[in-house]
Amino acid sequence: MALFAASRNTMNKTSHAVFKFLRHGRGACSSTSPSSESEFREKLRAFPGGSIDLVKRESGIAVLTVNNPARMNAFSGGMMLELEERITELEAWSEGKGLILQGAAGTFCSGSDLNAVRAISNPQDGMKMCLFMQNSLTRLLRLPLISVALVEGMALGGGAELTTACDFRLMTAGGVIQFVHKHMGLVPGWGGAARLVRIVGSQDALKLLAGAKKVDLDFGKQIGLVDDVLGPLAGEGTALQEAEQWLNQFTKGPAAVIRAAKRVVVSGRELPLVEALRTERDVFGTVWGGPANLEALARKSKHK
Ligand SMILES: CCC(=O)SCCNC(=O)CCNC(=O)[C@H](O)C(C)(C)COP(=O)(O)OP(=O)(O)OC[C@H]1O[C@@H](n2cnc3c(N)ncnc32)[C@H](O)[C@@H]1OP(=O)(O)O
């Protein structure tokens, strides 16, 4: 037990820095000055409409809904600000294990609100919007929760980018992910290209971006962008219920262990090897000799 206690004390010091890294968007993007950041927030506030809704369930699974059905769940400026607030709430949710990101009313998200896009169409504001969304989506992907984008209907432009800020993507029949940026004379700017390359590799990422190719169920599974299919093909129930069942295979069990699993994967994905190994030791120290570990030892578990 002394070993466990010592290990946890050491971890407490080192892990503080590590968890700060894992929790926040640090390292994702360079920052702007506080005054220009608050000015830009004011600009975003000038484009209201829609909401980002968060429900945290007893099961440890939260549901985050992009809610602006009159505009096919396009992201208004106000929704960008709300997304950031909801992510801060999720970062503080210590009992959480999983997250489902969905769109309201049977479709996922049609990207930026084109009314806002037209009004801030100068490069400076465009880059500020990218920085803002990159930070939020980096924090979303780094949450110590197993996250799933539930793609019903269309995920276009920024909506396609949003799907890549989750660990997994589930799709229902008729679902489409399409990086339509090329057709808008754009490339992704919310971090979607960088994440896409890590998910499907550079060859397929180039096909999706330079060809604005539609990704349906079959193509999505073939290139590894879609992890599984939901809906009539998979069984009964609403897509959200099915997504919860699907996620449950990864979230059942103690929160500390599931959150630790996500943390070691995030550090393995983002950090150079030596730092990732150090982080892995630190995270290991949070579960070694912890309640779940001691219970398993007492049970003399067999893994047959
Ligand atoms: C980060 C970079 C980006 O995200 S750039 C934005 C990329 N997204 C787009 O260009 C999507 C443009 N929209 C479309 O292609 C179509 O509206 C799609 C989503 C295919 C839906 O078509 P359809 O089913 O025929 O519906 P609809 O066009 O009548 O749309 C219903 C109402 O929603 C609106 N809407 C849709 N997308 C947006 C958007 N991104 N920004 C603002 N409004 C949007 C439509 O204008 C339409 O509104 P209204 O009923 O005419 O008032």
PDB file of N, CA, C and O in Angstrom, residues 48-110:
ATOM      1  N   PRO A  48     -26.816  35.952 -33.326  1.00  0.00           N
ATOM      2  CA  PRO A  48     -27.478  35.006 -32.421  1.00  0.00           C
ATOM      3  C   PRO A  48     -28.283  33.954 -33.198  1.00  0.00           C
ATOM      4  O   PRO A  48     -28.252  33.916 -34.426  1.00  0.00           O
ATOM      5  N   GLY A  49     -29.012  33.148 -32.452  1.00  0.00           N
ATOM      6  CA  GLY A  49     -29.861  32.124 -33.060  1.00  0.00           C
ATOM      7  C   GLY A  49     -29.346  30.750 -32.727  1.00  0.00           C
ATOM      8  O   GLY A  49     -28.135  30.538 -32.663  1.00  0.00           O
ATOM      9  N   GLY A  50     -30.311  29.841 -32.480  1.00  0.00           N
ATOM     10  CA  GLY A  50     -29.941  28.461 -32.160  1.00  0.00           C
ATOM     11  C   GLY A  50     -29.335  28.344 -30.769  1.00  0.00           C
ATOM     12  O   GLY A  50     -29.222  29.328 -30.030  1.00  0.00           O
ATOM     13  N   SER A  51     -28.959  27.126 -30.423  1.00  0.00           N
ATOM     14  CA  SER A  51     -28.354  26.894 -29.104  1.00  0.00           C
ATOM     15  C   SER A  51     -27.527  25.603 -29.155  1.00  0.00           C
ATOM     16  O   SER A  51     -27.657  24.810 -30.089  1.00  0.00           O
ATOM     17  N   ILE A  52     -26.684  25.467 -28.157  1.00  0.00           N
ATOM     18  CA  ILE A  52     -25.965  24.200 -27.972  1.00  0.00           C
ATOM     19  C   ILE A  52     -26.442  23.662 -26.625  1.00  0.00           C
ATOM     20  O   ILE A  52     -26.198  24.276 -25.577  1.00  0.00           O
ATOM     21  N   ASP A  53     -27.151  22.547 -26.665  1.00  0.00           N
ATOM     22  CA  ASP A  53     -27.807  22.032 -25.460  1.00  0.00           C
ATOM     23  C   ASP A  53     -27.026  20.860 -24.885  1.00  0.00           C
ATOM     24  O   ASP A  53     -26.598  19.970 -25.630  1.00  0.00           O
ATOM     25  N   LEU A  54     -26.905  20.869 -23.559  1.00  0.00           N
ATOM     26  CA  LEU A  54     -26.160  19.788 -22.901  1.00  0.00           C
ATOM     27  C   LEU A  54     -27.035  19.114 -21.860  1.00  0.00           C
ATOM     28  O   LEU A  54     -27.624  19.770 -21.004  1.00  0.00           O
ATOM     29  N   VAL A  55     -27.112  17.780 -21.952  1.00  0.00           N
ATOM     30  CA  VAL A  55     -27.782  16.996 -20.917  1.00  0.00           C
ATOM     31  C   VAL A  55     -26.766  15.995 -20.386  1.00  0.00           C
ATOM     32  O   VAL A  55     -26.185  15.225 -21.167  1.00  0.00           O
ATOM     33  N   LYS A  56     -26.540  16.022 -19.055  1.00  0.00           N
ATOM     34  CA  LYS A  56     -25.594  15.078 -18.458  1.00  0.00           C
ATOM     35  C   LYS A  56     -26.408  13.997 -17.750  1.00  0.00           C
ATOM     36  O   LYS A  56     -27.171  14.312 -16.843  1.00  0.00           O
ATOM     37  N   ARG A  57     -26.238  12.761 -18.168  1.00  0.00           N
ATOM     38  CA  ARG A  57     -27.065  11.693 -17.612  1.00  0.00           C
ATOM     39  C   ARG A  57     -26.374  11.000 -16.442  1.00  0.00           C
ATOM     40  O   ARG A  57     -25.150  10.975 -16.354  1.00  0.00           O
ATOM     41  N   GLU A  58     -27.207  10.389 -15.573  1.00  0.00           N
ATOM     42  CA  GLU A  58     -26.692   9.613 -14.424  1.00  0.00           C
ATOM     43  C   GLU A  58     -25.742   8.517 -14.870  1.00  0.00           C
ATOM     44  O   GLU A  58     -24.815   8.140 -14.158  1.00  0.00           O
ATOM     45  N   SER A  59     -25.994   7.989 -16.077  1.00  0.00           N
ATOM     46  CA  SER A  59     -25.174   6.892 -16.604  1.00  0.00           C
ATOM     47  C   SER A  59     -23.729   7.316 -16.863  1.00  0.00           C
ATOM     48  O   SER A  59     -22.873   6.489 -17.146  1.00  0.00           O
ATOM     49  N   GLY A  60     -23.470   8.616 -16.796  1.00  0.00           N
ATOM     50  CA  GLY A  60     -22.124   9.116 -17.114  1.00  0.00           C
ATOM     51  C   GLY A  60     -21.978   9.453 -18.590  1.00  0.00           C
ATOM     52  O   GLY A  60     -20.887   9.784 -19.055  1.00  0.00           O
ATOM     53  N   ILE A  61     -23.092   9.350 -19.332  1.00  0.00           N
ATOM     54  CA  ILE A  61     -23.054   9.744 -20.752  1.00  0.00           C
ATOM     55  C   ILE A  61     -23.780  11.082 -20.908  1.00  0.00           C
ATOM     56  O   ILE A  61     -24.903  11.249 -20.409  1.00  0.00           O
ATOM     57  N   ALA A  62     -23.140  12.025 -21.564  1.00  0.00           N
ATOM     58  CA  ALA A  62     -23.766  13.327 -21.819  1.00  0.00           C
ATOM     59  C   ALA A  62     -24.173  13.405 -23.292  1.00  0.00           C
ATOM     60  O   ALA A  62     -23.554  12.762 -24.143  1.00  0.00           O
ATOM     61  N   VAL A  63     -25.213  14.189 -23.542  1.00  0.00           N
ATOM     62  CA  VAL A  63     -25.644  14.408 -24.932  1.00  0.00           C
ATOM     63  C   VAL A  63     -25.552  15.910 -25.222  1.00  0.00           C
ATOM     64  O   VAL A  63     -26.142  16.728 -24.507  1.00  0.00           O
ATOM     65  N   LEU A  64     -24.780  16.220 -26.242  1.00  0.00           N
ATOM     66  CA  LEU A  64     -24.582  17.616 -26.653  1.00  0.00           C
ATOM     67  C   LEU A  64     -25.291  17.775 -28.003  1.00  0.00           C
ATOM     68  O   LEU A  64     -24.975  17.045 -28.953  1.00  0.00           O
ATOM     69  N   THR A  65     -26.245  18.718 -28.062  1.00  0.00           N
ATOM     70  CA  THR A  65     -27.056  18.834 -29.281  1.00  0.00           C
ATOM     71  C   THR A  65     -26.846  20.200 -29.945  1.00  0.00           C
ATOM     72  O   THR A  65     -26.993  21.240 -29.308  1.00  0.00           O
ATOM     73  N   VAL A  66     -26.500  20.148 -31.224  1.00  0.00           N
ATOM     74  CA  VAL A  66     -26.377  21.358 -32.045  1.00  0.00           C
ATOM     75  C   VAL A  66     -27.792  21.677 -32.528  1.00  0.00           C
ATOM     76  O   VAL A  66     -28.383  20.914 -33.303  1.00  0.00           O
ATOM     77  N   ASN A  67     -28.347  22.778 -32.028  1.00  0.00           N
ATOM     78  CA  ASN A  67     -29.786  22.978 -32.164  1.00  0.00           C
ATOM     79  C   ASN A  67     -30.102  24.299 -32.880  1.00  0.00           C
ATOM     80  O   ASN A  67     -30.149  25.362 -32.263  1.00  0.00           O
ATOM     81  N   ASN A  68     -30.300  24.188 -34.181  1.00  0.00           N
ATOM     82  CA  ASN A  68     -30.703  25.360 -34.971  1.00  0.00           C
ATOM     83  C   ASN A  68     -31.426  24.852 -36.222  1.00  0.00           C
ATOM     84  O   ASN A  68     -31.005  25.078 -37.355  1.00  0.00           O
ATOM     85  N   PRO A  69     -32.523  24.085 -35.994  1.00  0.00           N
ATOM     86  CA  PRO A  69     -33.132  23.354 -37.120  1.00  0.00           C
ATOM     87  C   PRO A  69     -33.605  24.235 -38.261  1.00  0.00           C
ATOM     88  O   PRO A  69     -33.589  23.798 -39.412  1.00  0.00           O
ATOM     89  N   ALA A  70     -33.992  25.491 -37.980  1.00  0.00           N
ATOM     90  CA  ALA A  70     -34.463  26.359 -39.073  1.00  0.00           C
ATOM     91  C   ALA A  70     -33.350  26.603 -40.085  1.00  0.00           C
ATOM     92  O   ALA A  70     -33.619  26.958 -41.237  1.00  0.00           O
ATOM     93  N   ARG A  71     -32.090  26.420 -39.665  1.00  0.00           N
ATOM     94  CA  ARG A  71     -30.957  26.610 -40.586  1.00  0.00           C
ATOM     95  C   ARG A  71     -30.135  25.331 -40.697  1.00  0.00           C
ATOM     96  O   ARG A  71     -28.899  25.382 -40.819  1.00  0.00           O
ATOM     97  N   MET A  72     -30.820  24.208 -40.643  1.00  0.00           N
ATOM     98  CA  MET A  72     -30.158  22.893 -40.758  1.00  0.00           C
ATOM     99  C   MET A  72     -28.990  22.781 -39.750  1.00  0.00           C
ATOM    100  O   MET A  72     -27.931  22.259 -40.058  1.00  0.00           O
ATOM    101  N   ASN A  73     -29.229  23.325 -38.562  1.00  0.00           N
ATOM    102  CA  ASN A  73     -28.247  23.297 -37.462  1.00  0.00           C
ATOM    103  C   ASN A  73     -26.909  23.972 -37.821  1.00  0.00           C
ATOM    104  O   ASN A  73     -25.843  23.539 -37.368  1.00  0.00           O
ATOM    105  N   ALA A  74     -27.007  25.026 -38.641  1.00  0.00           N
ATOM    106  CA  ALA A  74     -25.795  25.812 -38.920  1.00  0.00           C
ATOM    107  C   ALA A  74     -25.365  26.519 -37.635  1.00  0.00           C
ATOM    108  O   ALA A  74     -26.189  26.830 -36.775  1.00  0.00           O
ATOM    109  N   PHE A  75     -24.054  26.774 -37.527  1.00  0.00           N
ATOM    110  CA  PHE A  75     -23.481  27.398 -36.334  1.00  0.00           C
ATOM    111  C   PHE A  75     -23.551  28.917 -36.417  1.00  0.00           C
ATOM    112  O   PHE A  75     -22.813  29.533 -37.190  1.00  0.00           O
ATOM    113  N   SER A  76     -24.403  29.520 -35.600  1.00  0.00           N
ATOM    114  CA  SER A  76     -24.405  30.982 -35.481  1.00  0.00           C
ATOM    115  C   SER A  76     -23.219  31.384 -34.594  1.00  0.00           C
ATOM    116  O   SER A  76     -22.590  30.527 -33.950  1.00  0.00           O
ATOM    117  N   GLY A  77     -22.942  32.700 -34.525  1.00  0.00           N
ATOM    118  CA  GLY A  77     -21.891  33.175 -33.626  1.00  0.00           C
ATOM    119  C   GLY A  77     -22.209  32.819 -32.177  1.00  0.00           C
ATOM    120  O   GLY A  77     -21.342  32.390 -31.415  1.00  0.00           O
ATOM    121  N   GLY A  78     -23.475  33.015 -31.805  1.00  0.00           N
ATOM    122  CA  GLY A  78     -23.896  32.701 -30.427  1.00  0.00           C
ATOM    123  C   GLY A  78     -23.658  31.234 -30.100  1.00  0.00           C
ATOM    124  O   GLY A  78     -23.261  30.890 -28.978  1.00  0.00           O
ATOM    125  N   MET A  79     -23.891  30.360 -31.074  1.00  0.00           N
ATOM    126  CA  MET A  79     -23.688  28.916 -30.826  1.00  0.00           C
ATOM    127  C   MET A  79     -22.202  28.598 -30.641  1.00  0.00           C
ATOM    128  O   MET A  79     -21.839  27.701 -29.884  1.00  0.00           O
ATOM    129  N   MET A  80     -21.340  29.333 -31.357  1.00  0.00           N
ATOM    130  CA  MET A  80     -19.887  29.110 -31.168  1.00  0.00           C
ATOM    131  C   MET A  80     -19.510  29.437 -29.723  1.00  0.00           C
ATOM    132  O   MET A  80     -18.762  28.699 -29.080  1.00  0.00           O
ATOM    133  N   LEU A  81     -20.072  30.541 -29.213  1.00  0.00           N
ATOM    134  CA  LEU A  81     -19.788  30.916 -27.824  1.00  0.00           C
ATOM    135  C   LEU A  81     -20.369  29.892 -26.846  1.00  0.00           C
ATOM    136  O   LEU A  81     -19.731  29.511 -25.865  1.00  0.00           O
ATOM    137  N   GLU A  82     -21.589  29.415 -27.149  1.00  0.00           N
ATOM    138  CA  GLU A  82     -22.225  28.424 -26.258  1.00  0.00           C
ATOM    139  C   GLU A  82     -21.473  27.103 -26.265  1.00  0.00           C
ATOM    140  O   GLU A  82     -21.385  26.432 -25.238  1.00  0.00           O
ATOM    141  N   LEU A  83     -20.950  26.733 -27.433  1.00  0.00           N
ATOM    142  CA  LEU A  83     -20.192  25.469 -27.497  1.00  0.00           C
ATOM    143  C   LEU A  83     -19.021  25.528 -26.517  1.00  0.00           C
ATOM    144  O   LEU A  83     -18.765  24.585 -25.762  1.00  0.00           O
ATOM    145  N   GLU A  84     -18.338  26.673 -26.529  1.00  0.00           N
ATOM    146  CA  GLU A  84     -17.197  26.825 -25.621  1.00  0.00           C
ATOM    147  C   GLU A  84     -17.631  26.674 -24.150  1.00  0.00           C
ATOM    148  O   GLU A  84     -16.975  25.994 -23.352  1.00  0.00           O
ATOM    149  N   GLU A  85     -18.786  27.285 -23.817  1.00  0.00           N
ATOM    150  CA  GLU A  85     -19.288  27.188 -22.426  1.00  0.00           C
ATOM    151  C   GLU A  85     -19.622  25.747 -22.061  1.00  0.00           C
ATOM    152  O   GLU A  85     -19.316  25.284 -20.968  1.00  0.00           O
ATOM    153  N   ARG A  86     -20.275  25.030 -22.982  1.00  0.00           N
ATOM    154  CA  ARG A  86     -20.667  23.646 -22.698  1.00  0.00           C
ATOM    155  C   ARG A  86     -19.430  22.756 -22.519  1.00  0.00           C
ATOM    156  O   ARG A  86     -19.401  21.853 -21.699  1.00  0.00           O
ATOM    157  N   ILE A  87     -18.379  23.053 -23.298  1.00  0.00           N
ATOM    158  CA  ILE A  87     -17.150  22.255 -23.172  1.00  0.00           C
ATOM    159  C   ILE A  87     -16.507  22.518 -21.809  1.00  0.00           C
ATOM    160  O   ILE A  87     -16.037  21.584 -21.148  1.00  0.00           O
ATOM    161  N   THR A  88     -16.540  23.767 -21.367  1.00  0.00           N
ATOM    162  CA  THR A  88     -16.006  24.082 -20.032  1.00  0.00           C
ATOM    163  C   THR A  88     -16.775  23.286 -18.976  1.00  0.00           C
ATOM    164  O   THR A  88     -16.189  22.737 -18.033  1.00  0.00           O
ATOM    165  N   GLU A  89     -18.110  23.195 -19.157  1.00  0.00           N
ATOM    166  CA  GLU A  89     -18.934  22.426 -18.216  1.00  0.00           C
ATOM    167  C   GLU A  89     -18.536  20.948 -18.227  1.00  0.00           C
ATOM    168  O   GLU A  89     -18.430  20.312 -17.177  1.00  0.00           O
ATOM    169  N   LEU A  90     -18.289  20.431 -19.417  1.00  0.00           N
ATOM    170  CA  LEU A  90     -17.914  19.007 -19.534  1.00  0.00           C
ATOM    171  C   LEU A  90     -16.530  18.756 -18.938  1.00  0.00           C
ATOM    172  O   LEU A  90     -16.280  17.702 -18.353  1.00  0.00           O
ATOM    173  N   GLU A  91     -15.636  19.720 -19.069  1.00  0.00           N
ATOM    174  CA  GLU A  91     -14.296  19.556 -18.477  1.00  0.00           C
ATOM    175  C   GLU A  91     -14.377  19.437 -16.955  1.00  0.00           C
ATOM    176  O   GLU A  91     -13.560  18.778 -16.329  1.00  0.00           O
ATOM    177  N   ALA A  92     -15.400  20.081 -16.379  1.00  0.00           N
ATOM    178  CA  ALA A  92     -15.536  20.069 -14.911  1.00  0.00           C
ATOM    179  C   ALA A  92     -16.366  18.884 -14.424  1.00  0.00           C
ATOM    180  O   ALA A  92     -16.554  18.711 -13.221  1.00  0.00           O
ATOM    181  N   TRP A  93     -16.892  18.076 -15.326  1.00  0.00           N
ATOM    182  CA  TRP A  93     -17.805  16.968 -14.965  1.00  0.00           C
ATOM    183  C   TRP A  93     -16.976  15.725 -14.622  1.00  0.00           C
ATOM    184  O   TRP A  93     -16.656  14.928 -15.496  1.00  0.00           O
ATOM    185  N   SER A  94     -16.662  15.563 -13.353  1.00  0.00           N
ATOM    186  CA  SER A  94     -15.710  14.509 -12.991  1.00  0.00           C
ATOM    187  C   SER A  94     -16.322  13.111 -13.061  1.00  0.00           C
ATOM    188  O   SER A  94     -15.596  12.118 -13.088  1.00  0.00           O
ATOM    189  N   GLU A  95     -17.663  13.001 -13.086  1.00  0.00           N
ATOM    190  CA  GLU A  95     -18.278  11.659 -13.146  1.00  0.00           C
ATOM    191  C   GLU A  95     -18.485  11.181 -14.576  1.00  0.00           C
ATOM    192  O   GLU A  95     -18.920  10.062 -14.812  1.00  0.00           O
ATOM    193  N   GLY A  96     -18.181  12.051 -15.557  1.00  0.00           N
ATOM    194  CA  GLY A  96     -18.504  11.732 -16.945  1.00  0.00           C
ATOM    195  C   GLY A  96     -17.636  10.639 -17.539  1.00  0.00           C
ATOM    196  O   GLY A  96     -16.464  10.487 -17.187  1.00  0.00           O
ATOM    197  N   LYS A  97     -18.235   9.851 -18.436  1.00  0.00           N
ATOM    198  CA  LYS A  97     -17.490   8.778 -19.111  1.00  0.00           C
ATOM    199  C   LYS A  97     -17.633   8.853 -20.634  1.00  0.00           C
ATOM    200  O   LYS A  97     -16.750   8.434 -21.362  1.00  0.00           O
ATOM    201  N   GLY A  98     -18.774   9.345 -21.086  1.00  0.00           N
ATOM    202  CA  GLY A  98     -19.006   9.334 -22.533  1.00  0.00           C
ATOM    203  C   GLY A  98     -19.781  10.555 -22.987  1.00  0.00           C
ATOM    204  O   GLY A  98     -20.411  11.252 -22.183  1.00  0.00           O
ATOM    205  N   LEU A  99     -19.699  10.805 -24.289  1.00  0.00           N
ATOM    206  CA  LEU A  99     -20.390  11.973 -24.856  1.00  0.00           C
ATOM    207  C   LEU A  99     -20.916  11.617 -26.240  1.00  0.00           C
ATOM    208  O   LEU A  99     -20.191  11.040 -27.059  1.00  0.00           O
ATOM    209  N   ILE A 100     -22.177  11.973 -26.461  1.00  0.00           N
ATOM    210  CA  ILE A 100     -22.743  11.842 -27.815  1.00  0.00           C
ATOM    211  C   ILE A 100     -23.004  13.251 -28.333  1.00  0.00           C
ATOM    212  O   ILE A 100     -23.673  14.052 -27.679  1.00  0.00           O
ATOM    213  N   LEU A 101     -22.464  13.543 -29.506  1.00  0.00           N
ATOM    214  CA  LEU A 101     -22.677  14.846 -30.147  1.00  0.00           C
ATOM    215  C   LEU A 101     -23.631  14.616 -31.310  1.00  0.00           C
ATOM    216  O   LEU A 101     -23.346  13.803 -32.199  1.00  0.00           O
ATOM    217  N   GLN A 102     -24.773  15.310 -31.283  1.00  0.00           N
ATOM    218  CA  GLN A 102     -25.775  15.103 -32.332  1.00  0.00           C
ATOM    219  C   GLN A 102     -26.327  16.443 -32.802  1.00  0.00           C
ATOM    220  O   GLN A 102     -26.088  17.484 -32.180  1.00  0.00           O
ATOM    221  N   GLY A 103     -27.075  16.397 -33.897  1.00  0.00           N
ATOM    222  CA  GLY A 103     -27.794  17.573 -34.353  1.00  0.00           C
ATOM    223  C   GLY A 103     -29.265  17.403 -34.011  1.00  0.00           C
ATOM    224  O   GLY A 103     -29.749  16.283 -33.847  1.00  0.00           O
ATOM    225  N   ALA A 104     -29.979  18.541 -33.906  1.00  0.00           N
ATOM    226  CA  ALA A 104     -31.408  18.468 -33.608  1.00  0.00           C
ATOM    227  C   ALA A 104     -32.192  18.080 -34.868  1.00  0.00           C
ATOM    228  O   ALA A 104     -31.725  18.288 -35.988  1.00  0.00           O
ATOM    229  N   ALA A 105     -33.371  17.519 -34.652  1.00  0.00           N
ATOM    230  CA  ALA A 105     -34.362  17.304 -35.710  1.00  0.00           C
ATOM    231  C   ALA A 105     -33.845  16.485 -36.901  1.00  0.00           C
ATOM    232  O   ALA A 105     -34.115  16.811 -38.057  1.00  0.00           O
ATOM    233  N   GLY A 106     -33.077  15.461 -36.588  1.00  0.00           N
ATOM    234  CA  GLY A 106     -32.734  14.468 -37.609  1.00  0.00           C
ATOM    235  C   GLY A 106     -31.683  14.867 -38.627  1.00  0.00           C
ATOM    236  O   GLY A 106     -31.523  14.192 -39.642  1.00  0.00           O
ATOM    237  N   THR A 107     -30.975  15.971 -38.386  1.00  0.00           N
ATOM    238  CA  THR A 107     -29.833  16.255 -39.260  1.00  0.00           C
ATOM    239  C   THR A 107     -28.678  16.742 -38.396  1.00  0.00           C
ATOM    240  O   THR A 107     -28.900  17.180 -37.266  1.00  0.00           O
ATOM    241  N   PHE A 108     -27.435  16.615 -38.888  1.00  0.00           N
ATOM    242  CA  PHE A 108     -26.301  16.862 -37.986  1.00  0.00           C
ATOM    243  C   PHE A 108     -25.985  18.359 -37.921  1.00  0.00           C
ATOM    244  O   PHE A 108     -26.378  19.039 -36.990  1.00  0.00           O
ATOM    245  N   CYS A 109     -25.353  18.897 -38.950  1.00  0.00           N
ATOM    246  CA  CYS A 109     -24.976  20.331 -38.908  1.00  0.00           C
ATOM    247  C   CYS A 109     -24.514  20.754 -40.303  1.00  0.00           C
ATOM    248  O   CYS A 109     -23.731  20.050 -40.942  1.00  0.00           O
ATOM    249  N   SER A 110     -25.002  21.927 -40.748  1.00  0.00           N
ATOM    250  CA  SER A 110     -24.639  22.383 -42.103  1.00  0.00           C
ATOM    251  C   SER A 110     -23.493  23.393 -42.077  1.00  0.00           C
ATOM    252  O   SER A 110     -23.338  24.188 -43.007  1.00  0.00           O
TER     253      SER A 110
END
